[in-house]
């Protein structure tokens, strides 16, 4: 694959979901999602691949009959975070179509079915829980909870699926499908600069850091911003602000990362002391002990602060992901097949992390020279993306032909 060949198909997909305010708004079960699904379907039909959607809204294109079992599945997700980058997710899907093209052009003979997949709602950008499509398929997310997930407009996942003529009543575990998959390989833009530091266009994942998403609720007393004396206030915004700073400090001290990127104040008026504040904590660490140290540090310091503020604090886990160690034999086999490319962990969550608990799974990373992701300026060189396609084609040949 050369850069021009990659750019041709990439350029065909890239405009879908681009926001005039920058980055991409590719939310699941929206008209933009439908555009992505239609693009996928057209690419599959052009290649005479059989298209099907599973009960959880994950979309597949099959080269060979998946019922034969031991399928080699590759792909990623279309959905983005709000104003996210172009590559996070779609790169793995576009590269999968191009890798299949390469295999066919070389006359490769398949021993196993090869599938390309677009998993649904990986980011949780619309419904707040990441990897919905894979967590439902593997039974890691309860179907009733999923149906009731709501977006910022109060639209439930069930209603959103209905709006695109998908049936939410059949959401749930899909063990028969999992049994048909022999191995899953996800290609993804690196969300960091490790490959750039090693001057390598492609790498192989070793692990995904343990991480989670917690919704904090701070409760105080709504009151007038101008007439309420300071000693008389129970202002939850103070406790929330303290939590945000405490999270950063605890993460720094423990050796992990912690972020509060979303905060909502109720009633949210400039001249009203908030009655309630919701803040979402995203915390990640190289291992569970460090992650727990961060969480315990935050919890203890914030509850002490709430006592001083006269507020109450509650928190609820929205998603928790234990450390993922990818299949070591598969990892080493792929790394040596690709000529000894770097192997590296990641702090980013992926569908591959969810699937890996059920199916031998590997991830390929494509160099991201700035390391920036989840932001409009996320980018990768066409040459590196083409190298990623070649690497994926070599892996598919090794595993399926
Ligand atoms: O948030 C993550 O780690 C991933 O990009 N969904
Ligand atoms: Mn992402
Ligand atoms: Mn992703």
CSV table of C-alpha atoms and ligand atoms in Angstrom, one decimal:
chain,number,residue,atom,x,y,z
A,1,UNK,CA,0.0,0.0,0.0
A,2,UNK,CA,1.3,3.4,-0.8
A,3,UNK,CA,0.3,6.7,0.8
A,4,UNK,CA,-1.8,7.7,-2.3
A,5,UNK,CA,-3.7,4.4,-2.1
A,6,UNK,CA,-4.5,5.0,1.5
A,7,UNK,CA,-5.4,8.6,1.0
A,8,UNK,CA,-7.9,7.7,-1.8
A,9,UNK,CA,-10.1,5.6,0.4
A,10,UNK,CA,-9.5,7.7,3.6
A,11,UNK,CA,-10.4,10.8,1.7
A,12,UNK,CA,-13.7,9.2,0.7
A,13,UNK,CA,-14.7,8.5,4.3
A,14,UNK,CA,-13.0,11.4,6.1
A,15,UNK,CA,-15.6,14.2,5.5
A,16,UNK,CA,-18.4,12.2,7.2
A,17,UNK,CA,-19.4,13.8,10.5
A,18,UNK,CA,-16.9,16.7,10.4
A,19,UNK,CA,-18.2,19.6,12.6
A,20,UNK,CA,-18.1,23.2,11.4
A,21,UNK,CA,-16.8,24.0,14.9
A,22,UNK,CA,-13.9,21.7,14.4
A,23,UNK,CA,-13.3,18.0,14.9
A,24,UNK,CA,-16.0,15.4,14.4
A,25,UNK,CA,-19.4,14.7,15.9
A,26,UNK,CA,-20.0,11.1,15.1
A,27,UNK,CA,-22.5,10.0,17.7
A,28,UNK,CA,-24.1,6.5,17.6
A,29,UNK,CA,-27.6,6.1,16.3
A,30,UNK,CA,-27.7,9.5,14.6
A,31,UNK,CA,-28.0,10.5,10.9
A,32,UNK,CA,-24.2,10.7,10.9
A,33,UNK,CA,-23.9,7.2,12.2
A,34,UNK,CA,-26.3,6.1,9.5
A,35,UNK,CA,-24.0,7.8,6.9
A,36,UNK,CA,-21.0,5.9,8.4
A,37,UNK,CA,-23.0,2.6,8.2
A,38,UNK,CA,-24.1,3.3,4.6
A,39,UNK,CA,-20.4,4.1,3.7
A,40,UNK,CA,-19.4,0.8,5.3
A,41,UNK,CA,-22.1,-1.1,3.5
A,42,UNK,CA,-21.2,0.4,0.1
A,43,UNK,CA,-17.5,-0.5,0.6
A,44,UNK,CA,-18.5,-4.1,1.6
A,45,UNK,CA,-20.8,-4.5,-1.4
A,46,UNK,CA,-18.1,-3.2,-3.8
A,47,UNK,CA,-16.0,-6.1,-2.5
A,48,UNK,CA,-18.8,-8.7,-2.4
A,49,UNK,CA,-18.5,-9.0,1.3
A,50,UNK,CA,-21.6,-10.2,3.1
A,51,UNK,CA,-22.9,-7.4,5.4
A,52,UNK,CA,-24.8,-8.0,8.6
A,53,UNK,CA,-25.7,-6.2,11.8
A,54,UNK,CA,-25.7,-8.1,15.1
A,55,UNK,CA,-28.3,-7.8,17.8
A,56,UNK,CA,-26.2,-5.1,19.5
A,57,UNK,CA,-25.9,-2.8,16.5
A,58,UNK,CA,-22.4,-3.9,15.6
A,59,UNK,CA,-21.9,-4.0,11.8
A,60,UNK,CA,-19.9,-6.7,9.9
A,61,UNK,CA,-18.6,-7.3,6.5
A,62,UNK,CA,-17.6,-11.0,5.9
A,63,UNK,CA,-15.2,-12.5,3.4
A,64,UNK,CA,-16.2,-16.1,3.9
A,65,UNK,CA,-19.0,-17.7,6.0
A,66,UNK,CA,-18.6,-16.7,9.6
A,67,UNK,CA,-20.5,-19.8,10.6
A,68,UNK,CA,-17.5,-21.8,9.6
A,69,UNK,CA,-16.0,-20.5,12.9
A,70,UNK,CA,-12.4,-19.6,13.7
A,71,UNK,CA,-13.0,-16.2,12.0
A,72,UNK,CA,-10.3,-13.6,12.0
A,73,UNK,CA,-12.1,-10.4,12.9
A,74,UNK,CA,-10.6,-6.9,12.5
A,75,UNK,CA,-12.0,-3.4,12.8
A,76,UNK,CA,-12.8,-0.7,15.3
A,77,UNK,CA,-15.5,2.0,15.8
A,78,UNK,CA,-17.0,5.0,13.9
A,79,UNK,CA,-18.2,7.0,16.8
A,80,UNK,CA,-16.2,9.9,18.2
A,81,UNK,CA,-16.0,12.0,21.3
A,82,UNK,CA,-17.5,15.5,20.9
A,83,UNK,CA,-15.3,17.3,18.4
A,84,UNK,CA,-12.8,14.4,18.4
A,85,UNK,CA,-10.3,13.6,15.9
A,86,UNK,CA,-10.8,11.9,12.5
A,87,UNK,CA,-8.6,8.8,13.1
A,88,UNK,CA,-9.6,7.5,16.5
A,89,UNK,CA,-11.8,4.5,15.4
A,90,UNK,CA,-12.3,5.0,11.6
A,91,UNK,CA,-8.6,4.4,10.8
A,92,UNK,CA,-9.1,0.7,12.0
A,93,UNK,CA,-12.1,0.2,9.7
A,94,UNK,CA,-10.7,1.9,6.6
A,95,UNK,CA,-7.4,0.1,7.0
A,96,UNK,CA,-9.3,-3.2,7.3
A,97,UNK,CA,-11.0,-2.8,3.9
A,98,UNK,CA,-7.6,-1.9,2.4
A,99,UNK,CA,-5.9,-4.8,4.0
A,100,UNK,CA,-8.5,-7.2,2.6
A,101,UNK,CA,-7.9,-5.6,-0.9
A,102,UNK,CA,-4.2,-6.3,-0.5
A,103,UNK,CA,-4.8,-9.9,0.4
A,104,UNK,CA,-7.1,-10.4,-2.5
A,105,UNK,CA,-4.8,-8.6,-4.9
A,106,UNK,CA,-2.0,-11.0,-3.9
A,107,UNK,CA,-4.2,-14.0,-4.5
A,108,UNK,CA,-4.1,-15.1,-0.9
A,109,UNK,CA,-6.2,-18.1,-0.2
A,110,UNK,CA,-8.2,-18.0,3.0
A,111,UNK,CA,-8.3,-20.9,5.5
A,112,UNK,CA,-10.6,-19.0,7.8
A,113,UNK,CA,-13.4,-16.4,7.4
A,114,UNK,CA,-12.2,-12.8,7.6
A,115,UNK,CA,-14.6,-10.2,9.1
A,116,UNK,CA,-14.4,-6.4,9.2
A,117,UNK,CA,-16.4,-4.9,12.1
A,118,UNK,CA,-17.6,-1.5,13.2
A,119,UNK,CA,-18.5,-1.7,16.9
A,120,UNK,CA,-21.2,0.5,18.2
A,121,UNK,CA,-20.8,3.4,20.8
A,122,UNK,CA,-17.2,2.7,21.7
A,123,UNK,CA,-16.5,6.2,23.1
A,124,UNK,CA,-19.7,6.6,25.1
A,125,UNK,CA,-19.7,10.1,23.7
A,126,UNK,CA,-23.5,10.1,23.4
A,127,UNK,CA,-24.7,7.7,26.1
A,128,UNK,CA,-21.9,8.0,28.6
A,129,UNK,CA,-20.7,4.3,28.8
A,130,UNK,CA,-17.8,3.2,26.6
A,131,UNK,CA,-17.7,0.1,24.5
A,132,UNK,CA,-21.5,-0.5,24.6
A,133,UNK,CA,-21.5,-2.7,21.5
A,134,UNK,CA,-18.8,-5.0,22.8
A,135,UNK,CA,-19.9,-4.9,26.4
A,136,UNK,CA,-23.4,-6.0,25.4
A,137,UNK,CA,-22.1,-8.7,23.1
A,138,UNK,CA,-19.9,-10.1,25.9
A,139,UNK,CA,-22.4,-9.7,28.6
A,140,UNK,CA,-20.4,-7.1,30.4
A,141,UNK,CA,-23.2,-4.6,30.2
A,142,UNK,CA,-26.8,-5.4,31.2
A,143,UNK,CA,-29.2,-5.0,28.3
A,144,UNK,CA,-31.9,-3.2,30.4
A,145,UNK,CA,-29.3,-0.7,31.7
A,146,UNK,CA,-28.1,-0.1,28.2
A,147,UNK,CA,-31.6,0.5,26.9
A,148,UNK,CA,-32.2,3.1,29.6
A,149,UNK,CA,-28.9,5.0,29.0
A,150,UNK,CA,-29.8,8.6,28.0
A,151,UNK,CA,-28.0,11.3,26.1
A,152,UNK,CA,-27.8,15.0,27.0
A,153,UNK,CA,-31.3,15.5,25.5
A,154,UNK,CA,-32.8,12.7,27.6
A,155,UNK,CA,-33.1,10.4,24.6
A,156,UNK,CA,-32.6,6.8,25.6
A,157,UNK,CA,-30.4,4.4,23.7
A,158,UNK,CA,-33.6,2.4,23.0
A,159,UNK,CA,-35.3,5.4,21.4
A,160,UNK,CA,-32.2,6.3,19.4
A,161,UNK,CA,-32.0,2.8,18.0
A,162,UNK,CA,-35.7,2.9,17.2
A,163,UNK,CA,-35.2,6.1,15.3
A,164,UNK,CA,-32.9,4.3,12.9
A,165,UNK,CA,-35.2,1.2,12.7
A,166,UNK,CA,-32.9,-0.9,14.9
A,167,UNK,CA,-34.6,-3.1,17.5
A,168,UNK,CA,-33.5,-2.4,21.1
A,169,UNK,CA,-35.5,-5.3,22.5
A,170,UNK,CA,-32.9,-7.9,21.3
A,171,UNK,CA,-29.9,-6.2,22.9
A,172,UNK,CA,-27.9,-8.7,24.9
A,173,UNK,CA,-25.1,-11.3,25.1
A,174,UNK,CA,-24.1,-13.0,21.8
A,175,UNK,CA,-22.2,-16.1,22.9
A,176,UNK,CA,-22.8,-17.9,19.6
A,177,UNK,CA,-21.1,-15.0,17.7
A,178,UNK,CA,-18.2,-14.9,20.1
A,179,UNK,CA,-17.6,-18.6,19.6
A,180,UNK,CA,-17.3,-18.0,15.9
A,181,UNK,CA,-14.4,-15.6,16.3
A,182,UNK,CA,-11.0,-17.2,16.6
A,183,UNK,CA,-9.0,-14.0,16.9
A,184,UNK,CA,-9.7,-10.2,16.9
A,185,UNK,CA,-7.1,-7.6,15.8
A,186,UNK,CA,-7.8,-3.9,16.1
A,187,UNK,CA,-5.7,-1.3,14.3
A,188,UNK,CA,-5.8,2.1,16.0
A,189,UNK,CA,-4.0,5.4,15.8
A,190,UNK,CA,-1.6,5.6,18.8
A,191,UNK,CA,-2.9,8.0,21.4
A,192,UNK,CA,0.5,9.0,22.6
A,193,UNK,CA,4.0,9.5,21.2
A,194,UNK,CA,5.8,6.3,22.0
A,195,UNK,CA,6.1,5.2,18.4
A,196,UNK,CA,7.3,8.7,17.4
A,197,UNK,CA,10.0,8.4,20.1
A,198,UNK,CA,11.1,5.1,18.6
A,199,UNK,CA,10.8,6.5,15.0
A,200,UNK,CA,8.5,3.5,14.2
A,201,UNK,CA,5.4,3.8,12.0
A,202,UNK,CA,3.7,0.7,13.6
A,203,UNK,CA,3.7,-0.9,17.0
A,204,UNK,CA,1.9,-3.7,18.9
A,205,UNK,CA,0.0,-3.3,22.1
A,206,UNK,CA,1.0,-5.1,25.3
A,207,UNK,CA,-1.7,-3.9,27.7
A,208,UNK,CA,-4.4,-1.4,28.4
A,209,UNK,CA,-4.2,0.4,31.7
A,210,UNK,CA,-6.9,-0.2,34.3
A,211,UNK,CA,-9.3,2.8,34.1
A,212,UNK,CA,-12.8,4.0,34.9
A,213,UNK,CA,-15.3,6.7,34.8
A,214,UNK,CA,-17.1,7.9,37.9
A,215,UNK,CA,-20.0,10.3,38.2
A,216,UNK,CA,-19.7,12.5,41.3
A,217,UNK,CA,-22.7,14.4,42.7
A,218,UNK,CA,-22.1,17.3,45.1
A,219,UNK,CA,-25.2,18.5,46.9
A,220,UNK,CA,-25.5,21.9,48.7
A,221,UNK,CA,-28.1,24.6,49.0
A,222,UNK,CA,-29.3,26.7,46.1
A,223,UNK,CA,-29.4,30.4,47.1
A,224,UNK,CA,-29.0,33.9,45.9
A,225,UNK,CA,-25.5,34.7,44.7
A,226,UNK,CA,-25.8,38.3,45.9
A,227,UNK,CA,-27.6,38.2,49.2
A,228,UNK,CA,-26.3,35.0,50.9
A,229,UNK,CA,-23.5,35.7,53.3
A,230,UNK,CA,-20.4,33.5,52.8
A,231,UNK,CA,-20.7,31.8,56.2
A,232,UNK,CA,-24.3,30.9,55.4
A,233,UNK,CA,-23.5,29.1,52.1
A,234,UNK,CA,-23.4,25.3,51.3
A,235,UNK,CA,-21.9,25.7,47.9
A,236,UNK,CA,-21.3,22.3,46.1
A,237,UNK,CA,-19.2,24.1,43.4
A,238,UNK,CA,-16.5,24.6,46.0
A,239,UNK,CA,-16.4,20.9,46.9
A,240,UNK,CA,-16.4,20.1,43.2
A,241,UNK,CA,-13.5,22.4,42.5
A,242,UNK,CA,-11.6,20.9,45.4
A,243,UNK,CA,-12.2,17.4,43.9
A,244,UNK,CA,-10.9,18.4,40.5
A,245,UNK,CA,-7.7,19.7,42.1
A,246,UNK,CA,-7.4,16.8,44.5
A,247,UNK,CA,-7.8,14.3,41.6
A,248,UNK,CA,-4.9,15.9,39.8
A,249,UNK,CA,-2.7,15.9,42.9
A,250,UNK,CA,-3.5,12.3,43.9
A,251,UNK,CA,-2.8,11.1,40.3
A,252,UNK,CA,0.5,13.0,40.2
A,253,UNK,CA,1.6,11.6,43.6
A,254,UNK,CA,0.5,8.0,42.8
A,255,UNK,CA,1.8,7.9,39.2
A,256,UNK,CA,-1.4,7.8,37.2
A,257,UNK,CA,-3.7,10.2,35.4
A,258,UNK,CA,-7.0,11.8,36.4
A,259,UNK,CA,-9.2,14.1,34.5
A,260,UNK,CA,-12.5,15.9,35.0
A,261,UNK,CA,-13.6,17.0,31.5
A,262,UNK,CA,-17.3,17.3,32.1
A,263,UNK,CA,-19.1,19.2,34.8
A,264,UNK,CA,-22.8,20.3,35.1
A,265,UNK,CA,-24.2,22.7,37.6
A,266,UNK,CA,-27.9,22.7,38.7
A,267,UNK,CA,-29.7,25.1,38.2
A,268,UNK,CA,-26.7,26.5,36.2
A,269,UNK,CA,-27.4,30.2,36.5
A,270,UNK,CA,-24.7,32.8,37.0
A,271,UNK,CA,-26.6,34.5,39.9
A,272,UNK,CA,-27.5,31.4,41.8
A,273,UNK,CA,-25.4,29.4,44.2
A,274,UNK,CA,-25.6,25.8,42.8
A,275,UNK,CA,-27.9,23.4,44.5
A,276,UNK,CA,-26.2,20.4,42.9
A,277,UNK,CA,-23.1,19.9,40.8
A,278,UNK,CA,-22.3,16.7,38.8
A,279,UNK,CA,-18.7,16.1,37.7
A,280,UNK,CA,-17.3,13.1,35.8
A,281,UNK,CA,-13.9,11.7,36.9
A,282,UNK,CA,-11.8,9.7,34.4
A,283,UNK,CA,-8.9,8.0,36.2
A,284,UNK,CA,-6.3,5.6,34.8
A,285,UNK,CA,-3.1,4.1,36.1
A,286,UNK,CA,-0.4,1.5,35.1
A,287,UNK,CA,-1.9,-1.0,37.6
A,288,UNK,CA,-4.9,-1.5,39.9
A,289,UNK,CA,-3.0,-0.6,43.1
A,290,UNK,CA,-2.1,2.8,41.8
A,291,UNK,CA,-5.6,3.4,40.5
A,292,UNK,CA,-7.1,2.4,43.8
A,293,UNK,CA,-4.6,4.7,45.6
A,294,UNK,CA,-5.8,7.6,43.4
A,295,UNK,CA,-9.5,6.9,44.0
A,296,UNK,CA,-9.1,6.4,47.8
A,297,UNK,CA,-7.0,9.5,48.1
A,298,UNK,CA,-9.7,11.5,46.3
A,299,UNK,CA,-12.6,10.0,48.2
A,300,UNK,CA,-11.0,10.7,51.6
A,301,UNK,CA,-9.9,14.3,50.9
A,302,UNK,CA,-13.2,15.2,49.2
A,303,UNK,CA,-15.4,13.9,52.0
A,304,UNK,CA,-13.3,15.9,54.5
A,305,UNK,CA,-13.7,19.0,52.4
A,306,UNK,CA,-17.5,18.4,52.1
A,307,UNK,CA,-17.7,18.5,55.9
A,308,UNK,CA,-16.1,22.0,55.8
A,309,UNK,CA,-18.3,23.2,52.9
A,310,UNK,CA,-21.5,21.8,54.5
A,311,UNK,CA,-22.2,19.8,51.3
A,312,UNK,CA,-22.8,16.1,50.6
A,313,UNK,CA,-20.8,14.0,48.1
A,314,UNK,CA,-21.9,10.8,46.3
A,315,UNK,CA,-20.2,9.0,43.5
A,316,UNK,CA,-21.2,6.2,41.1
A,317,UNK,CA,-19.0,4.1,38.8
A,318,UNK,CA,-20.3,4.5,35.2
A,319,UNK,CA,-17.7,2.2,33.8
A,320,UNK,CA,-14.7,0.3,35.3
A,321,UNK,CA,-12.2,-1.5,33.2
A,322,UNK,CA,-9.6,-3.8,34.8
A,323,UNK,CA,-6.1,-4.0,33.3
A,324,UNK,CA,-6.1,-5.8,30.0
A,325,UNK,CA,-3.0,-7.9,29.2
A,326,UNK,CA,-3.2,-8.8,25.5
A,327,UNK,CA,-2.5,-12.5,24.6
A,328,UNK,CA,1.3,-12.6,24.9
A,329,UNK,CA,1.9,-15.4,22.4
A,330,UNK,CA,-0.2,-13.6,19.8
A,331,UNK,CA,1.5,-10.3,20.6
A,332,UNK,CA,5.0,-11.7,20.2
A,333,UNK,CA,4.0,-13.6,17.0
A,334,UNK,CA,2.7,-10.4,15.4
A,335,UNK,CA,5.6,-8.3,16.6
A,336,UNK,CA,8.2,-10.7,15.2
A,337,UNK,CA,6.1,-11.1,12.0
A,338,UNK,CA,6.3,-7.3,11.5
A,339,UNK,CA,10.1,-7.4,12.0
A,340,UNK,CA,10.4,-6.6,15.7
A,341,UNK,CA,8.3,-3.5,15.9
A,342,UNK,CA,7.9,-1.8,19.3
A,343,UNK,CA,5.5,-3.2,21.8
A,344,UNK,CA,3.8,-0.7,24.1
A,345,UNK,CA,1.0,-0.3,26.7
A,346,UNK,CA,-1.7,2.3,26.3
A,347,UNK,CA,-3.8,4.4,28.7
A,348,UNK,CA,-6.7,4.4,26.2
A,349,UNK,CA,-9.6,2.0,26.3
A,350,UNK,CA,-10.7,0.0,23.3
A,351,UNK,CA,-13.2,-2.5,22.2
A,352,UNK,CA,-10.2,-4.8,21.9
A,353,UNK,CA,-9.9,-4.6,25.6
A,354,UNK,CA,-13.4,-5.8,26.1
A,355,UNK,CA,-13.2,-8.6,23.5
A,356,UNK,CA,-9.8,-9.8,24.8
A,357,UNK,CA,-11.5,-11.4,27.8
A,358,UNK,CA,-13.3,-13.8,25.5
A,359,UNK,CA,-11.2,-14.1,22.3
A,360,UNK,CA,-7.4,-14.0,21.7
A,361,UNK,CA,-6.9,-10.3,20.8
A,362,UNK,CA,-4.2,-8.0,19.6
A,363,UNK,CA,-3.9,-4.3,18.7
A,364,UNK,CA,-1.7,-2.6,16.1
A,365,UNK,CA,-0.9,1.1,16.6
A,366,UNK,CA,-0.1,3.6,13.9
A,367,UNK,CA,2.3,6.4,14.7
A,368,UNK,CA,0.8,9.7,15.8
A,369,UNK,CA,3.6,12.3,15.6
A,370,UNK,CA,2.0,14.7,18.0
A,371,UNK,CA,0.3,12.1,20.2
A,372,UNK,CA,-2.8,14.3,20.3
A,373,UNK,CA,-6.1,12.5,20.3
A,374,UNK,CA,-9.7,13.2,21.3
A,375,UNK,CA,-9.2,16.6,19.7
A,376,UNK,CA,-9.6,18.1,16.2
A,377,UNK,CA,-5.9,18.2,15.5
A,378,UNK,CA,-5.5,14.4,15.8
A,379,UNK,CA,-3.6,13.2,12.7
A,380,UNK,CA,-1.4,10.6,11.3
A,381,UNK,CA,0.9,10.7,8.2
A,382,UNK,CA,-0.5,8.9,5.1
A,383,UNK,CA,2.8,7.0,4.8
A,384,UNK,CA,2.4,5.7,8.4
A,385,UNK,CA,-1.3,4.8,7.7
A,386,UNK,CA,-0.2,2.9,4.6
A,387,UNK,CA,2.4,1.1,6.7
A,388,UNK,CA,-0.4,0.2,9.1
A,389,UNK,CA,-2.4,-1.3,6.2
A,390,UNK,CA,0.5,-3.4,5.1
A,391,UNK,CA,1.1,-4.5,8.7
A,392,UNK,CA,-2.6,-5.4,9.1
A,393,UNK,CA,-2.6,-7.3,5.8
A,394,UNK,CA,0.5,-9.3,6.9
A,395,UNK,CA,-1.2,-10.1,10.2
A,396,UNK,CA,-4.5,-11.2,8.4
A,397,UNK,CA,-2.5,-13.3,6.0
A,398,UNK,CA,-0.6,-14.9,8.9
A,399,UNK,CA,-3.7,-15.7,10.9
A,400,UNK,CA,-6.3,-16.4,8.2
A,401,UNK,CA,-4.6,-17.7,5.1
B,1,LIG,O1,-11.5,6.9,26.3
B,1,LIG,C1,-10.8,6.1,25.8
B,1,LIG,O2,-9.8,5.7,26.4
B,1,LIG,C2,-11.0,5.6,24.4
B,1,LIG,O3,-10.5,6.5,23.5
B,1,LIG,N1,-12.4,5.4,24.2
B,2,LIG,MN1,-11.2,7.4,21.8
B,3,LIG,MN1,-10.9,4.5,19.8
